[in-house]
């Protein structure tokens, strides 16, 4: 226990396997539990005993190495006056010569007296680059952790590199321990070196990708002041193409006489083709199957062609199965290094309320990466849709300008525990013949928060909003209307079960609404390293024309998650709470969190 006069770890009391160290005692009188855990983790003898090994030469080598490893663990926690004794069958391991290995070693005992914890008397650095962010642990009166000194040294070097001094380095350090006052004075000395500019870029390792296109994609800022963030962006642009398995960046050992620094990038190409598939099962939505095929480097310039297909509502509550096939060709580094040009084509057949829709869409546009967290897209699309409703054929034709911005600050896209996600979309459209003109707007906001400072309990929330402005309900293209119910909106309610009522003459039919809102909340609790349980509540609203008049429904349930390492397997069981759109229990099975 922490603080006990003699904390003893008896790792073995019985005779171990042949050739194994039979007994190991680990004594840490006066050590706090966190320090004791670090010391245990640092010990090679402990690891050797757990592995069932005990050859005398291995035991002696591990014991001699443990003096340095345990001393490092003490320093890392700010203990500079500790005493370490490692006894092998009663003999101090440091007194046994490496060539005088005993024929047999049965027992080992490690005793560590950490002594007092030191604090920084003066934590200093010079010269200090403007804007350098030193770790908070490196400050006067804070515990004198050796790791804080190392982190501060790295931060100091990074501070100089951030303002162009690419060859900044640690010149030296002075550390003085006062055992009487139990303080440690630290002075970190840096050598900034000259301020440099980017020189020439060399790229090697490519085979199928044209070199001229690689330079366009990289967007190397030759001649500009050295900036490590800019260098990261260069490598990120190459990685984003998906063409390369690895991208390694090397800075030249020495700058050029003109004050520039050359950069070399080595790449390893991926296989050009890739395919994948997915499945999701719901008791109300039925089975959804999807697959895709991608060529990462179609013409040798990192052009990406993706073909994808989807079949949904297989054996679902609706009478018909939905189909979709699509293609997207994307060319990176068009107009700017962070801008891609794309062409799209899509054909689909789907059920929406009482609609049966056959639709073709063709588009072209630009996608831009503003940062690692922010991206956007704008396109020009033409859509032709033939709708069968009440035994009538209605045609919708429109030209649209869909655009979105996506801001993603989640720590993990498949299993977030902190951060947020925001996507805002706007689609102005111009209708022809009987199709109206106007705009659809949508928003999706998700937030995640850990409770208690750990990852065991996570609160997750989601809010969705949507509206159509301009045309009447009858003039609105069907794919711009909103529905609620199912795994993406309200679990526990049947898929797209909440909509609005439309009319042709005196005959009415079920259609989507022009306004939409949905709220979801989850409490995710990790039970083991791989298993979590989830409680959730969802609510959705659909208004025929605006938010003043409409209907709500809601659902709630429990879920189970199994972390595969690539993302959690998800099983949700939900039932209606309010509304008249469904009854009974709904099941949902998929990969990844619900949101």
mmCIF file of C-alpha atoms in Angstrom, residues 240-424:
data_model
loop_
_atom_site.group_PDB
_atom_site.id
_atom_site.type_symbol
_atom_site.label_atom_id
_atom_site.label_comp_id
_atom_site.label_asym_id
_atom_site.label_seq_id
_atom_site.Cartn_x
_atom_site.Cartn_y
_atom_site.Cartn_z
ATOM 1 C CA UNK A 240 -4.148 12.782 -48.277
ATOM 2 C CA UNK A 241 -4.022 11.474 -51.838
ATOM 3 C CA UNK A 242 -4.040 7.908 -50.500
ATOM 4 C CA UNK A 243 -1.421 6.999 -53.113
ATOM 5 C CA UNK A 244 1.424 6.537 -50.629
ATOM 6 C CA UNK A 245 1.843 4.016 -47.843
ATOM 7 C CA UNK A 246 4.470 6.207 -46.164
ATOM 8 C CA UNK A 247 5.881 9.709 -46.537
ATOM 9 C CA UNK A 248 9.174 10.460 -44.767
ATOM 10 C CA UNK A 249 10.633 13.985 -44.586
ATOM 11 C CA UNK A 250 14.367 14.612 -44.067
ATOM 12 C CA UNK A 251 16.035 17.976 -43.573
ATOM 13 C CA UNK A 252 19.550 18.467 -44.944
ATOM 14 C CA UNK A 253 22.264 18.148 -42.318
ATOM 15 C CA UNK A 254 23.676 21.590 -43.089
ATOM 16 C CA UNK A 255 22.153 24.719 -44.664
ATOM 17 C CA UNK A 256 23.341 26.054 -47.998
ATOM 18 C CA UNK A 257 25.672 29.091 -48.145
ATOM 19 C CA UNK A 258 22.749 31.254 -49.292
ATOM 20 C CA UNK A 259 20.812 30.578 -46.074
ATOM 21 C CA UNK A 260 18.442 27.979 -47.483
ATOM 22 C CA UNK A 261 17.786 24.453 -46.278
ATOM 23 C CA UNK A 262 17.084 21.619 -48.709
ATOM 24 C CA UNK A 263 14.412 19.036 -47.977
ATOM 25 C CA UNK A 264 14.180 15.432 -49.184
ATOM 26 C CA UNK A 265 10.950 13.407 -49.157
ATOM 27 C CA UNK A 266 10.928 9.632 -49.536
ATOM 28 C CA UNK A 267 7.677 7.891 -50.413
ATOM 29 C CA UNK A 268 6.465 4.323 -50.679
ATOM 30 C CA UNK A 269 3.485 3.819 -52.959
ATOM 31 C CA UNK A 270 0.356 1.901 -52.010
ATOM 32 C CA UNK A 271 -1.236 -0.724 -54.231
ATOM 33 C CA UNK A 272 -3.232 1.273 -56.798
ATOM 34 C CA UNK A 273 -6.574 -0.460 -56.182
ATOM 35 C CA UNK A 274 -8.639 -0.898 -53.061
ATOM 36 C CA UNK A 275 -12.107 -2.196 -52.277
ATOM 37 C CA UNK A 276 -14.281 -2.495 -49.197
ATOM 38 C CA UNK A 277 -17.764 -3.258 -48.018
ATOM 39 C CA UNK A 278 -20.053 -2.605 -45.063
ATOM 40 C CA UNK A 279 -23.312 -3.757 -43.550
ATOM 41 C CA UNK A 280 -25.862 -2.411 -41.081
ATOM 42 C CA UNK A 281 -28.929 -4.205 -39.731
ATOM 43 C CA UNK A 282 -32.059 -2.721 -38.196
ATOM 44 C CA UNK A 283 -35.320 -4.441 -37.347
ATOM 45 C CA UNK A 284 -37.250 -1.582 -38.974
ATOM 46 C CA UNK A 285 -34.854 -0.396 -41.696
ATOM 47 C CA UNK A 286 -33.883 -3.922 -42.692
ATOM 48 C CA UNK A 287 -30.420 -4.726 -44.006
ATOM 49 C CA UNK A 288 -28.194 -2.156 -45.676
ATOM 50 C CA UNK A 289 -25.268 -3.405 -47.768
ATOM 51 C CA UNK A 290 -22.627 -1.159 -49.307
ATOM 52 C CA UNK A 291 -19.421 -1.658 -51.259
ATOM 53 C CA UNK A 292 -16.841 0.457 -53.044
ATOM 54 C CA UNK A 293 -13.897 0.079 -55.434
ATOM 55 C CA UNK A 294 -11.188 2.727 -55.691
ATOM 56 C CA UNK A 295 -8.295 3.329 -58.056
ATOM 57 C CA UNK A 296 -5.918 5.675 -56.227
ATOM 58 C CA UNK A 297 -3.771 6.725 -59.204
ATOM 59 C CA UNK A 298 -5.820 6.430 -62.373
ATOM 60 C CA UNK A 299 -3.696 8.512 -64.781
ATOM 61 C CA UNK A 300 -0.437 8.687 -62.819
ATOM 62 C CA UNK A 301 -1.229 12.043 -61.246
ATOM 63 C CA UNK A 302 -2.861 10.774 -58.029
ATOM 64 C CA UNK A 303 -6.321 10.947 -59.618
ATOM 65 C CA UNK A 304 -8.772 8.941 -57.525
ATOM 66 C CA UNK A 305 -11.709 7.093 -59.089
ATOM 67 C CA UNK A 306 -14.264 5.642 -56.675
ATOM 68 C CA UNK A 307 -17.199 3.470 -57.681
ATOM 69 C CA UNK A 308 -19.705 2.671 -54.961
ATOM 70 C CA UNK A 309 -23.017 0.916 -54.609
ATOM 71 C CA UNK A 310 -25.614 0.513 -51.901
ATOM 72 C CA UNK A 311 -28.697 -1.614 -51.381
ATOM 73 C CA UNK A 312 -30.874 -0.680 -48.419
ATOM 74 C CA UNK A 313 -34.198 -1.537 -46.830
ATOM 75 C CA UNK A 314 -33.720 -5.229 -47.579
ATOM 76 C CA UNK A 315 -36.519 -7.008 -45.683
ATOM 77 C CA UNK A 316 -37.421 -3.714 -43.990
ATOM 78 C CA UNK A 317 -40.856 -2.452 -43.056
ATOM 79 C CA UNK A 318 -41.211 -0.632 -46.405
ATOM 80 C CA UNK A 319 -42.434 -2.616 -49.375
ATOM 81 C CA UNK A 320 -39.547 -1.797 -51.722
ATOM 82 C CA UNK A 321 -35.764 -2.045 -51.639
ATOM 83 C CA UNK A 322 -33.660 1.050 -52.363
ATOM 84 C CA UNK A 323 -30.669 1.064 -54.722
ATOM 85 C CA UNK A 324 -27.882 3.522 -55.384
ATOM 86 C CA UNK A 325 -24.759 3.491 -57.555
ATOM 87 C CA UNK A 326 -22.308 6.345 -57.856
ATOM 88 C CA UNK A 327 -18.943 7.369 -59.263
ATOM 89 C CA UNK A 328 -16.545 10.144 -58.280
ATOM 90 C CA UNK A 329 -13.324 11.126 -60.040
ATOM 91 C CA UNK A 330 -11.109 13.492 -58.035
ATOM 92 C CA UNK A 331 -7.925 15.292 -59.089
ATOM 93 C CA UNK A 332 -5.832 16.800 -56.242
ATOM 94 C CA UNK A 333 -3.816 20.019 -56.497
ATOM 95 C CA UNK A 334 -6.086 21.836 -58.937
ATOM 96 C CA UNK A 335 -5.848 25.639 -58.746
ATOM 97 C CA UNK A 336 -4.030 25.346 -55.384
ATOM 98 C CA UNK A 337 -2.142 22.575 -53.594
ATOM 99 C CA UNK A 338 -5.048 22.204 -51.142
ATOM 100 C CA UNK A 339 -7.843 22.217 -53.738
ATOM 101 C CA UNK A 340 -9.210 19.198 -55.582
ATOM 102 C CA UNK A 341 -11.415 19.131 -58.676
ATOM 103 C CA UNK A 342 -14.054 16.410 -58.938
ATOM 104 C CA UNK A 343 -16.714 14.968 -61.222
ATOM 105 C CA UNK A 344 -19.653 12.943 -59.888
ATOM 106 C CA UNK A 345 -22.447 10.805 -61.282
ATOM 107 C CA UNK A 346 -25.161 9.010 -59.341
ATOM 108 C CA UNK A 347 -28.240 6.918 -60.118
ATOM 109 C CA UNK A 348 -30.674 5.781 -57.462
ATOM 110 C CA UNK A 349 -34.115 4.401 -56.831
ATOM 111 C CA UNK A 350 -35.685 4.874 -53.405
ATOM 112 C CA UNK A 351 -38.928 5.101 -51.433
ATOM 113 C CA UNK A 352 -39.811 8.311 -49.585
ATOM 114 C CA UNK A 353 -43.184 8.168 -47.883
ATOM 115 C CA UNK A 354 -45.658 7.409 -50.689
ATOM 116 C CA UNK A 355 -43.070 8.442 -53.310
ATOM 117 C CA UNK A 356 -41.142 6.060 -55.523
ATOM 118 C CA UNK A 357 -38.228 8.066 -56.906
ATOM 119 C CA UNK A 358 -35.940 7.287 -59.847
ATOM 120 C CA UNK A 359 -33.181 9.892 -59.952
ATOM 121 C CA UNK A 360 -30.049 10.798 -61.909
ATOM 122 C CA UNK A 361 -27.530 13.410 -60.732
ATOM 123 C CA UNK A 362 -24.413 14.738 -62.453
ATOM 124 C CA UNK A 363 -22.036 17.216 -60.857
ATOM 125 C CA UNK A 364 -18.683 18.893 -60.819
ATOM 126 C CA UNK A 365 -16.980 20.984 -58.174
ATOM 127 C CA UNK A 366 -14.047 21.874 -55.972
ATOM 128 C CA UNK A 367 -13.066 20.613 -52.535
ATOM 129 C CA UNK A 368 -10.644 22.585 -50.369
ATOM 130 C CA UNK A 369 -8.729 21.656 -47.219
ATOM 131 C CA UNK A 370 -8.286 24.751 -45.054
ATOM 132 C CA UNK A 371 -6.536 22.882 -42.227
ATOM 133 C CA UNK A 372 -6.368 19.446 -40.655
ATOM 134 C CA UNK A 373 -9.673 20.268 -38.914
ATOM 135 C CA UNK A 374 -11.552 22.365 -41.487
ATOM 136 C CA UNK A 375 -12.550 21.505 -45.040
ATOM 137 C CA UNK A 376 -15.198 22.609 -47.496
ATOM 138 C CA UNK A 377 -16.736 21.798 -50.844
ATOM 139 C CA UNK A 378 -18.818 23.510 -53.505
ATOM 140 C CA UNK A 379 -20.350 21.875 -56.572
ATOM 141 C CA UNK A 380 -22.622 22.479 -59.547
ATOM 142 C CA UNK A 381 -25.193 19.700 -60.000
ATOM 143 C CA UNK A 382 -27.999 18.812 -62.366
ATOM 144 C CA UNK A 383 -30.680 16.409 -61.113
ATOM 145 C CA UNK A 384 -33.480 14.715 -62.978
ATOM 146 C CA UNK A 385 -36.050 12.799 -60.922
ATOM 147 C CA UNK A 386 -39.182 10.914 -61.915
ATOM 148 C CA UNK A 387 -41.598 10.438 -59.021
ATOM 149 C CA UNK A 388 -44.465 7.935 -58.892
ATOM 150 C CA UNK A 389 -47.148 9.004 -56.403
ATOM 151 C CA UNK A 390 -50.830 8.098 -56.378
ATOM 152 C CA UNK A 391 -50.324 6.407 -59.792
ATOM 153 C CA UNK A 392 -49.147 9.701 -61.237
ATOM 154 C CA UNK A 393 -45.740 10.431 -62.788
ATOM 155 C CA UNK A 394 -44.252 13.779 -61.715
ATOM 156 C CA UNK A 395 -40.938 15.077 -63.047
ATOM 157 C CA UNK A 396 -38.497 17.252 -61.072
ATOM 158 C CA UNK A 397 -35.540 18.967 -62.750
ATOM 159 C CA UNK A 398 -33.191 21.372 -61.068
ATOM 160 C CA UNK A 399 -29.700 22.869 -61.145
ATOM 161 C CA UNK A 400 -28.182 23.216 -57.673
ATOM 162 C CA UNK A 401 -25.101 24.701 -56.057
ATOM 163 C CA UNK A 402 -24.506 22.522 -52.959
ATOM 164 C CA UNK A 403 -21.795 23.703 -50.566
ATOM 165 C CA UNK A 404 -20.658 22.679 -47.113
ATOM 166 C CA UNK A 405 -18.115 23.452 -44.412
ATOM 167 C CA UNK A 406 -17.005 20.723 -42.020
ATOM 168 C CA UNK A 407 -15.143 21.453 -38.777
ATOM 169 C CA UNK A 408 -13.953 18.314 -37.004
ATOM 170 C CA UNK A 409 -12.174 18.530 -33.645
ATOM 171 C CA UNK A 410 -12.963 15.022 -32.353
ATOM 172 C CA UNK A 411 -10.140 12.955 -30.891
ATOM 173 C CA UNK A 412 -11.370 9.858 -32.772
ATOM 174 C CA UNK A 413 -13.812 9.916 -35.673
ATOM 175 C CA UNK A 414 -15.158 6.407 -35.013
ATOM 176 C CA UNK A 415 -15.174 6.533 -31.205
ATOM 177 C CA UNK A 416 -14.897 10.114 -29.949
ATOM 178 C CA UNK A 417 -14.411 10.834 -26.247
ATOM 179 C CA UNK A 418 -13.844 14.599 -26.441
ATOM 180 C CA UNK A 419 -14.121 17.476 -28.868
ATOM 181 C CA UNK A 420 -16.848 18.434 -31.329
ATOM 182 C CA UNK A 421 -17.965 18.117 -34.930
ATOM 183 C CA UNK A 422 -19.854 20.731 -36.962
ATOM 184 C CA UNK A 423 -21.097 20.509 -40.534
ATOM 185 C CA UNK A 424 -23.070 23.305 -42.184
#
